[in-house]
Amino acid sequence: MTSTPAKPVPFLPNLCGTQVLFLLVLVAELLALLLTIADYGFRDFNWDHLAMASVQVQWIMILSALCLCRMRHWLGSLPQAKAGLISYGLVLGITLTLSLISQWLLYAMSGLIYLSDHHFQVNGWIVLEHLALAAISAGIALRYLYLQQQLANQREAEMQARIQALQSRIRPHFLFNSMNSIASLIATAPDTAERVVEDLSDLFRASLAEPGLIPLERELELCRRYLDIEQLRLGKRLVVDWQLGKLDPQLKIPSLMLQPLLENAIFHGIEPLPQGGTIGIRVLHKDKQLRIVITNPYPLAKATTKKSPVGEDTPESNGRHNRMALDNIRRRLTAHFGTRARLSSSAENGLFTTYIFCPLKG
């Protein structure tokens, strides 16, 4: 099996965004103003010189930003020193080109106005001055942008590692029960046993996949497969009430977000009750927000902690497991959606309810 090549890490920030371009234009105008003040001072301030400097600096800044924007992922695939030299050389090349073009335009305009016959000659000192200013400015700007992008890359890597660590903790603890169910079905219902194996493999494939957002319909399908496996073990003790509104198939949520909640609902709500109970799953979107509500029975008897053999769950450890699972999912929601997403729970009148609110994301 071949692995998918890793996406190159950007070498520079995205310079094509509206806000970034606005800031670059503002910086270019301030640089042109600084050059004009340096040449003429405040007393003899020359507005014509400011206009000419603004045009030249703005064109250099905008063209450099657009070119670097298109090249950012390609530059990320190169060694850092090579990518830095290419970026630096690109800015100087654009500066040289525009400096020559501006001199030719000035010559052409002066020739039309004054009907001069002299041939066009490049003023090397002006070109050298432009290149020196561009070299200093580009060196400072590229270094700053590079450090900003490296900080963003580091934050992104840390967030992905954190999400993957949180996701890796979610392992269906019903594995051994499922294997026992498969073993008992092989002789009597081989087709059902094969289907359970396929469902189980899909669940663990999703658990081991790269963390990220997946279509809501895909997550719901994984939940159905999980519940089908548990239905074989629990039989009539498990009743599932699906209430799904009209959902956009492009809606996305963090992978394996709902399945652990259903796992908790069965482990803490259905299994302790001899008669079992009903798990309710309500999914709808309203006011640009996805709302998910999961309900399950909640044993009212007050649990007491007592010693048990190694590997068996006590009521106290079950409560800790439940809180850890909810905390993990809450952190994953925050990592993907920030504070706009919320997860809360309540236990009233023998019913445990989990609420999830997160912004719609296609």
C-alpha positions as a Python dict, from the first residue, in 0.01 Angstrom:
ca = {
    (1, 'M'): (0, 0, 0),
    (2, 'T'): (147, 334, -103),
    (3, 'S'): (131, 629, 133),
    (4, 'T'): (6, 969, 28),
    (5, 'P'): (293, 1217, 0),
    (6, 'A'): (290, 1485, 266),
    (7, 'K'): (169, 1826, 160),
    (8, 'P'): (457, 2078, 150),
    (9, 'V'): (465, 2313, 446),
    (10, 'P'): (427, 2674, 321),
    (11, 'F'): (749, 2875, 331),
    (12, 'L'): (574, 3213, 359),
    (13, 'P'): (226, 3325, 468),
    (14, 'N'): (-53, 3356, 215),
    (15, 'L'): (6, 3702, 67),
    (16, 'C'): (-301, 3692, -160),
    (17, 'G'): (-559, 3753, 112),
    (18, 'T'): (-750, 4080, 107),
    (19, 'Q'): (-641, 4183, 455),
    (20, 'V'): (-277, 4092, 391),
    (21, 'L'): (-271, 4281, 61),
    (22, 'F'): (-422, 4585, 230),
    (23, 'L'): (-150, 4579, 495),
    (24, 'L'): (119, 4540, 229),
    (25, 'V'): (-18, 4837, 34),
    (26, 'L'): (-23, 5041, 355),
    (27, 'V'): (337, 4945, 437),
    (28, 'A'): (445, 5029, 79),
    (29, 'E'): (283, 5372, 103),
    (30, 'L'): (453, 5438, 436),
    (31, 'L'): (786, 5336, 280),
    (32, 'A'): (731, 5576, -10),
    (33, 'L'): (648, 5852, 238),
    (34, 'L'): (963, 5774, 435),
    (35, 'L'): (1179, 5793, 121),
    (36, 'T'): (1026, 6127, 23),
    (37, 'I'): (1085, 6273, 368),
    (38, 'A'): (1443, 6145, 365),
    (39, 'D'): (1508, 6314, 29),
    (40, 'Y'): (1324, 6649, 77),
    (41, 'G'): (1243, 6681, 446),
    (42, 'F'): (922, 6838, 575),
    (43, 'R'): (998, 7196, 468),
    (44, 'D'): (1053, 7117, 98),
    (45, 'F'): (818, 6819, 84),
    (46, 'N'): (765, 6718, -280),
    (47, 'W'): (426, 6566, -358),
    (48, 'D'): (529, 6475, -713),
    (49, 'H'): (819, 6274, -577),
    (50, 'L'): (584, 6102, -330),
    (51, 'A'): (347, 6008, -614),
    (52, 'M'): (630, 5869, -825),
    (53, 'A'): (780, 5676, -533),
    (54, 'S'): (437, 5541, -438),
    (55, 'V'): (376, 5405, -787),
    (56, 'Q'): (712, 5232, -801),
    (57, 'V'): (702, 5087, -448),
    (58, 'Q'): (338, 4976, -477),
    (59, 'W'): (403, 4791, -804),
    (60, 'I'): (710, 4619, -661),
    (61, 'M'): (522, 4521, -344),
    (62, 'I'): (208, 4394, -518),
    (63, 'L'): (384, 4198, -794),
    (64, 'S'): (626, 4044, -543),
    (65, 'A'): (338, 3945, -313),
    (66, 'L'): (138, 3785, -596),
    (67, 'C'): (436, 3590, -726),
    (68, 'L'): (538, 3469, -380),
    (69, 'C'): (177, 3377, -308),
    (70, 'R'): (165, 3147, -612),
    (71, 'M'): (501, 2995, -521),
    (72, 'R'): (455, 2949, -144),
    (73, 'H'): (383, 2574, -149),
    (74, 'W'): (655, 2508, -407),
    (75, 'L'): (901, 2708, -199),
    (76, 'G'): (799, 2499, 102),
    (77, 'S'): (918, 2185, -75),
    (78, 'L'): (1270, 2330, -119),
    (79, 'P'): (1548, 2358, 139),
    (80, 'Q'): (1499, 2672, 346),
    (81, 'A'): (1821, 2840, 229),
    (82, 'K'): (1734, 2780, -136),
    (83, 'A'): (1376, 2897, -89),
    (84, 'G'): (1500, 3212, 84),
    (85, 'L'): (1746, 3293, -195),
    (86, 'I'): (1479, 3239, -463),
    (87, 'S'): (1234, 3466, -280),
    (88, 'Y'): (1499, 3730, -228),
    (89, 'G'): (1614, 3711, -590),
    (90, 'L'): (1254, 3733, -713),
    (91, 'V'): (1197, 4063, -532),
    (92, 'L'): (1525, 4206, -661),
    (93, 'G'): (1445, 4089, -1014),
    (94, 'I'): (1105, 4257, -1005),
    (95, 'T'): (1266, 4573, -867),
    (96, 'L'): (1527, 4577, -1145),
    (97, 'T'): (1264, 4521, -1415),
    (98, 'L'): (1029, 4791, -1287),
    (99, 'S'): (1318, 5034, -1236),
    (100, 'L'): (1420, 4998, -1601),
    (101, 'I'): (1058, 5025, -1717),
    (102, 'S'): (1001, 5340, -1510),
    (103, 'Q'): (1314, 5505, -1659),
    (104, 'W'): (1201, 5418, -2009),
    (105, 'L'): (851, 5557, -1943),
    (106, 'L'): (998, 5880, -1809),
    (107, 'Y'): (1220, 5905, -2118),
    (108, 'A'): (922, 5838, -2348),
    (109, 'M'): (705, 6097, -2170),
    (110, 'S'): (980, 6359, -2174),
    (111, 'G'): (1041, 6286, -2543),
    (112, 'L'): (675, 6341, -2628),
    (113, 'I'): (657, 6660, -2427),
    (114, 'Y'): (984, 6823, -2524),
    (115, 'L'): (1031, 6654, -2863),
    (116, 'S'): (1385, 6558, -2762),
    (117, 'D'): (1599, 6349, -2996),
    (118, 'H'): (1847, 6202, -2749),
    (119, 'H'): (1869, 5828, -2720),
    (120, 'F'): (1749, 5643, -2412),
    (121, 'Q'): (2022, 5566, -2161),
    (122, 'V'): (1987, 5376, -1834),
    (123, 'N'): (2087, 5570, -1525),
    (124, 'G'): (2286, 5306, -1343),
    (125, 'W'): (2300, 5501, -1017),
    (126, 'I'): (1922, 5518, -994),
    (127, 'V'): (1896, 5146, -1065),
    (128, 'L'): (2160, 5074, -803),
    (129, 'E'): (1978, 5295, -553),
    (130, 'H'): (1650, 5111, -616),
    (131, 'L'): (1817, 4772, -581),
    (132, 'A'): (1988, 4874, -256),
    (133, 'L'): (1661, 4996, -105),
    (134, 'A'): (1481, 4682, -223),
    (135, 'A'): (1757, 4457, -87),
    (136, 'I'): (1734, 4611, 260),
    (137, 'S'): (1354, 4626, 268),
    (138, 'A'): (1305, 4279, 119),
    (139, 'G'): (1558, 4127, 357),
    (140, 'I'): (1375, 4263, 660),
    (141, 'A'): (1025, 4186, 524),
    (142, 'L'): (1103, 3832, 405),
    (143, 'R'): (1273, 3746, 732),
    (144, 'Y'): (970, 3869, 927),
    (145, 'L'): (723, 3683, 701),
    (146, 'Y'): (933, 3366, 720),
    (147, 'L'): (940, 3372, 1100),
    (148, 'Q'): (566, 3438, 1111),
    (149, 'Q'): (497, 3139, 886),
    (150, 'Q'): (730, 2914, 1084),
    (151, 'L'): (542, 3007, 1400),
    (152, 'A'): (211, 2932, 1225),
    (153, 'N'): (348, 2597, 1100),
    (154, 'Q'): (459, 2508, 1450),
    (155, 'R'): (119, 2594, 1595),
    (156, 'E'): (-55, 2391, 1323),
    (157, 'A'): (171, 2091, 1387),
    (158, 'E'): (111, 2113, 1761),
    (159, 'M'): (-264, 2135, 1710),
    (160, 'Q'): (-267, 1835, 1475),
    (161, 'A'): (-57, 1637, 1721),
    (162, 'R'): (-292, 1732, 2003),
    (163, 'I'): (-601, 1636, 1801),
    (164, 'Q'): (-443, 1306, 1702),
    (165, 'A'): (-347, 1235, 2063),
    (166, 'L'): (-702, 1304, 2175),
    (167, 'Q'): (-847, 1092, 1896),
    (168, 'S'): (-606, 805, 1967),
    (169, 'R'): (-750, 776, 2318),
    (170, 'I'): (-1089, 689, 2173),
    (171, 'R'): (-1074, 314, 2124),
    (172, 'P'): (-1400, 114, 2127),
    (173, 'H'): (-1371, -95, 2442),
    (174, 'F'): (-1634, -328, 2303),
    (175, 'L'): (-1366, -503, 2094),
    (176, 'F'): (-1360, -825, 2295),
    (177, 'N'): (-1740, -841, 2316),
    (178, 'S'): (-1756, -794, 1939),
    (179, 'M'): (-1502, -1068, 1881),
    (180, 'N'): (-1704, -1302, 2103),
    (181, 'S'): (-2018, -1216, 1904),
    (182, 'I'): (-1836, -1286, 1578),
    (183, 'A'): (-1707, -1619, 1710),
    (184, 'S'): (-2058, -1726, 1812),
    (185, 'L'): (-2201, -1627, 1472),
    (186, 'I'): (-1945, -1800, 1251),
    (187, 'A'): (-2115, -2140, 1276),
    (188, 'T'): (-2478, -2028, 1290),
    (189, 'A'): (-2487, -1710, 1078),
    (190, 'P'): (-2168, -1671, 874),
    (191, 'D'): (-2311, -1388, 662),
    (192, 'T'): (-2390, -1186, 974),
    (193, 'A'): (-2046, -1263, 1115),
    (194, 'E'): (-1887, -1134, 794),
    (195, 'R'): (-2093, -815, 811),
    (196, 'V'): (-1990, -758, 1173),
    (197, 'V'): (-1624, -801, 1079),
    (198, 'E'): (-1664, -541, 804),
    (199, 'D'): (-1841, -300, 1041),
    (200, 'L'): (-1573, -349, 1305),
    (201, 'S'): (-1291, -292, 1054),
    (202, 'D'): (-1457, 30, 932),
    (203, 'L'): (-1480, 159, 1288),
    (204, 'F'): (-1115, 90, 1363),
    (205, 'R'): (-1006, 222, 1025),
    (206, 'A'): (-1179, 550, 1113),
    (207, 'S'): (-1019, 544, 1458),
    (208, 'L'): (-670, 507, 1310),
    (209, 'A'): (-724, 758, 1028),
    (210, 'E'): (-569, 1104, 1023),
    (211, 'P'): (-762, 1343, 1249),
    (212, 'G'): (-978, 1599, 1076),
    (213, 'L'): (-1327, 1689, 965),
    (214, 'I'): (-1541, 1432, 785),
    (215, 'P'): (-1893, 1457, 636),
    (216, 'L'): (-2165, 1430, 897),
    (217, 'E'): (-2332, 1151, 699),
    (218, 'R'): (-2013, 946, 720),
    (219, 'E'): (-2003, 988, 1099),
    (220, 'L'): (-2368, 887, 1126),
    (221, 'E'): (-2299, 577, 915),
    (222, 'L'): (-2016, 477, 1153),
    (223, 'C'): (-2257, 523, 1444),
    (224, 'R'): (-2514, 297, 1276),
    (225, 'R'): (-2251, 28, 1226),
    (226, 'Y'): (-2142, 53, 1587),
    (227, 'L'): (-2500, 27, 1710),
    (228, 'D'): (-2565, -273, 1481),
    (229, 'I'): (-2272, -454, 1646),
    (230, 'E'): (-2400, -374, 1994),
    (231, 'Q'): (-2754, -475, 1895),
    (232, 'L'): (-2632, -831, 1836),
    (233, 'R'): (-2500, -846, 2191),
    (234, 'L'): (-2775, -661, 2375),
    (235, 'G'): (-3075, -769, 2168),
    (236, 'K'): (-3407, -621, 2281),
    (237, 'R'): (-3241, -442, 2570),
    (238, 'L'): (-3115, -181, 2324),
    (239, 'V'): (-3362, 45, 2143),
    (240, 'V'): (-3236, 330, 1921),
    (241, 'D'): (-3455, 628, 1837),
    (242, 'W'): (-3315, 822, 1540),
    (243, 'Q'): (-3451, 1172, 1482),
    (244, 'L'): (-3271, 1328, 1189),
    (245, 'G'): (-3377, 1653, 1034),
    (246, 'K'): (-3302, 1757, 679),
    (247, 'L'): (-2923, 1776, 670),
    (248, 'D'): (-2685, 1915, 413),
    (249, 'P'): (-2464, 1624, 294),
    (250, 'Q'): (-2166, 1863, 288),
    (251, 'L'): (-2178, 1935, 663),
    (252, 'K'): (-1859, 1827, 840),
    (253, 'I'): (-1773, 1744, 1200),
    (254, 'P'): (-1462, 1600, 1370),
    (255, 'S'): (-1419, 1231, 1298),
    (256, 'L'): (-1530, 988, 1568),
    (257, 'M'): (-1713, 1255, 1765),
    (258, 'L'): (-2054, 1088, 1802),
    (259, 'Q'): (-1952, 721, 1826),
    (260, 'P'): (-1773, 760, 2163),
    (261, 'L'): (-2083, 934, 2301),
    (262, 'L'): (-2299, 638, 2194),
    (263, 'E'): (-2040, 406, 2343),
    (264, 'N'): (-2072, 591, 2674),
    (265, 'A'): (-2451, 582, 2650),
    (266, 'I'): (-2448, 202, 2621),
    (267, 'F'): (-2169, 144, 2873),
    (268, 'H'): (-2309, 374, 3143),
    (269, 'G'): (-2682, 373, 3063),
    (270, 'I'): (-2795, 51, 2893),
    (271, 'E'): (-2564, -217, 3032),
    (272, 'P'): (-2624, -145, 3405),
    (273, 'L'): (-3002, -181, 3362),
    (274, 'P'): (-3140, -536, 3336),
    (275, 'Q'): (-3429, -412, 3122),
    (276, 'G'): (-3201, -195, 2906),
    (277, 'G'): (-3342, 123, 2760),
    (278, 'T'): (-3365, 364, 2468),
    (279, 'I'): (-3090, 579, 2323),
    (280, 'G'): (-3221, 890, 2150),
    (281, 'I'): (-3022, 1060, 1875),
    (282, 'R'): (-3154, 1393, 1748),
    (283, 'V'): (-2960, 1583, 1480),
    (284, 'L'): (-3075, 1907, 1317),
    (285, 'H'): (-2937, 2238, 1200),
    (286, 'K'): (-3094, 2570, 1277),
    (287, 'D'): (-2977, 2930, 1279),
    (288, 'K'): (-2649, 2835, 1106),
    (289, 'Q'): (-2568, 2591, 1382),
    (290, 'L'): (-2559, 2212, 1400),
    (291, 'R'): (-2736, 2074, 1706),
    (292, 'I'): (-2693, 1718, 1828),
    (293, 'V'): (-2871, 1577, 2134),
    (294, 'I'): (-2803, 1225, 2265),
    (295, 'T'): (-3012, 1081, 2551),
    (296, 'N'): (-2980, 754, 2742),
    (297, 'P'): (-3110, 607, 3068),
    (298, 'Y'): (-2921, 703, 3380),
    (299, 'P'): (-2929, 463, 3677),
    (300, 'L'): (-3067, 651, 3977),
    (301, 'A'): (-2911, 423, 4238),
    (302, 'K'): (-2621, 593, 4407),
    (303, 'A'): (-2306, 403, 4321),
    (304, 'T'): (-2065, 301, 4593),
    (305, 'T'): (-1699, 242, 4534),
    (306, 'K'): (-1565, -101, 4615),
    (307, 'K'): (-1261, -305, 4525),
    (308, 'S'): (-1273, -517, 4214),
    (309, 'P'): (-1033, -741, 4023),
    (310, 'V'): (-781, -577, 3797),
    (311, 'G'): (-934, -479, 3463),
    (312, 'E'): (-1296, -455, 3586),
    (313, 'D'): (-1468, -120, 3599),
    (314, 'T'): (-1606, 12, 3925),
    (315, 'P'): (-1878, 281, 3939),
    (316, 'E'): (-1613, 536, 4031),
    (317, 'S'): (-1387, 442, 3741),
    (318, 'N'): (-1687, 442, 3505),
    (319, 'G'): (-1763, 800, 3605),
    (320, 'R'): (-1404, 904, 3544),
    (321, 'H'): (-1407, 729, 3205),
    (322, 'N'): (-1724, 913, 3109),
    (323, 'R'): (-1585, 1252, 3211),
    (324, 'M'): (-1258, 1186, 3026),
    (325, 'A'): (-1444, 1094, 2708),
    (326, 'L'): (-1658, 1408, 2727),
    (327, 'D'): (-1351, 1622, 2798),
    (328, 'N'): (-1166, 1471, 2500),
    (329, 'I'): (-1452, 1545, 2262),
    (330, 'R'): (-1492, 1895, 2406),
    (331, 'R'): (-1124, 1966, 2342),
    (332, 'R'): (-1145, 1834, 1986),
    (333, 'L'): (-1444, 2059, 1918),
    (334, 'T'): (-1252, 2357, 2055),
    (335, 'A'): (-945, 2268, 1846),
    (336, 'H'): (-1152, 2263, 1525),
    (337, 'F'): (-1414, 2535, 1586),
    (338, 'G'): (-1281, 2742, 1878),
    (339, 'T'): (-1520, 2878, 2137),
    (340, 'R'): (-1807, 2876, 1887),
    (341, 'A'): (-1860, 2505, 1958),
    (342, 'R'): (-2001, 2381, 2288),
    (343, 'L'): (-2056, 2045, 2454),
    (344, 'S'): (-2260, 2013, 2772),
    (345, 'S'): (-2444, 1739, 2959),
    (346, 'S'): (-2710, 1699, 3226),
    (347, 'A'): (-2861, 1416, 3432),
    (348, 'E'): (-3222, 1459, 3540),
    (349, 'N'): (-3505, 1222, 3625),
    (350, 'G'): (-3314, 911, 3524),
    (351, 'L'): (-3212, 1053, 3186),
    (352, 'F'): (-2859, 1156, 3085),
    (353, 'T'): (-2848, 1409, 2799),
    (354, 'T'): (-2549, 1529, 2599),
    (355, 'Y'): (-2578, 1847, 2392),
    (356, 'I'): (-2345, 1950, 2111),
    (357, 'F'): (-2362, 2285, 1934),
    (358, 'C'): (-2115, 2364, 1658),
    (359, 'P'): (-2111, 2602, 1359),
    (360, 'L'): (-2203, 2464, 1021),
    (361, 'K'): (-1897, 2393, 809),
    (362, 'G'): (-1923, 2261, 453),
}
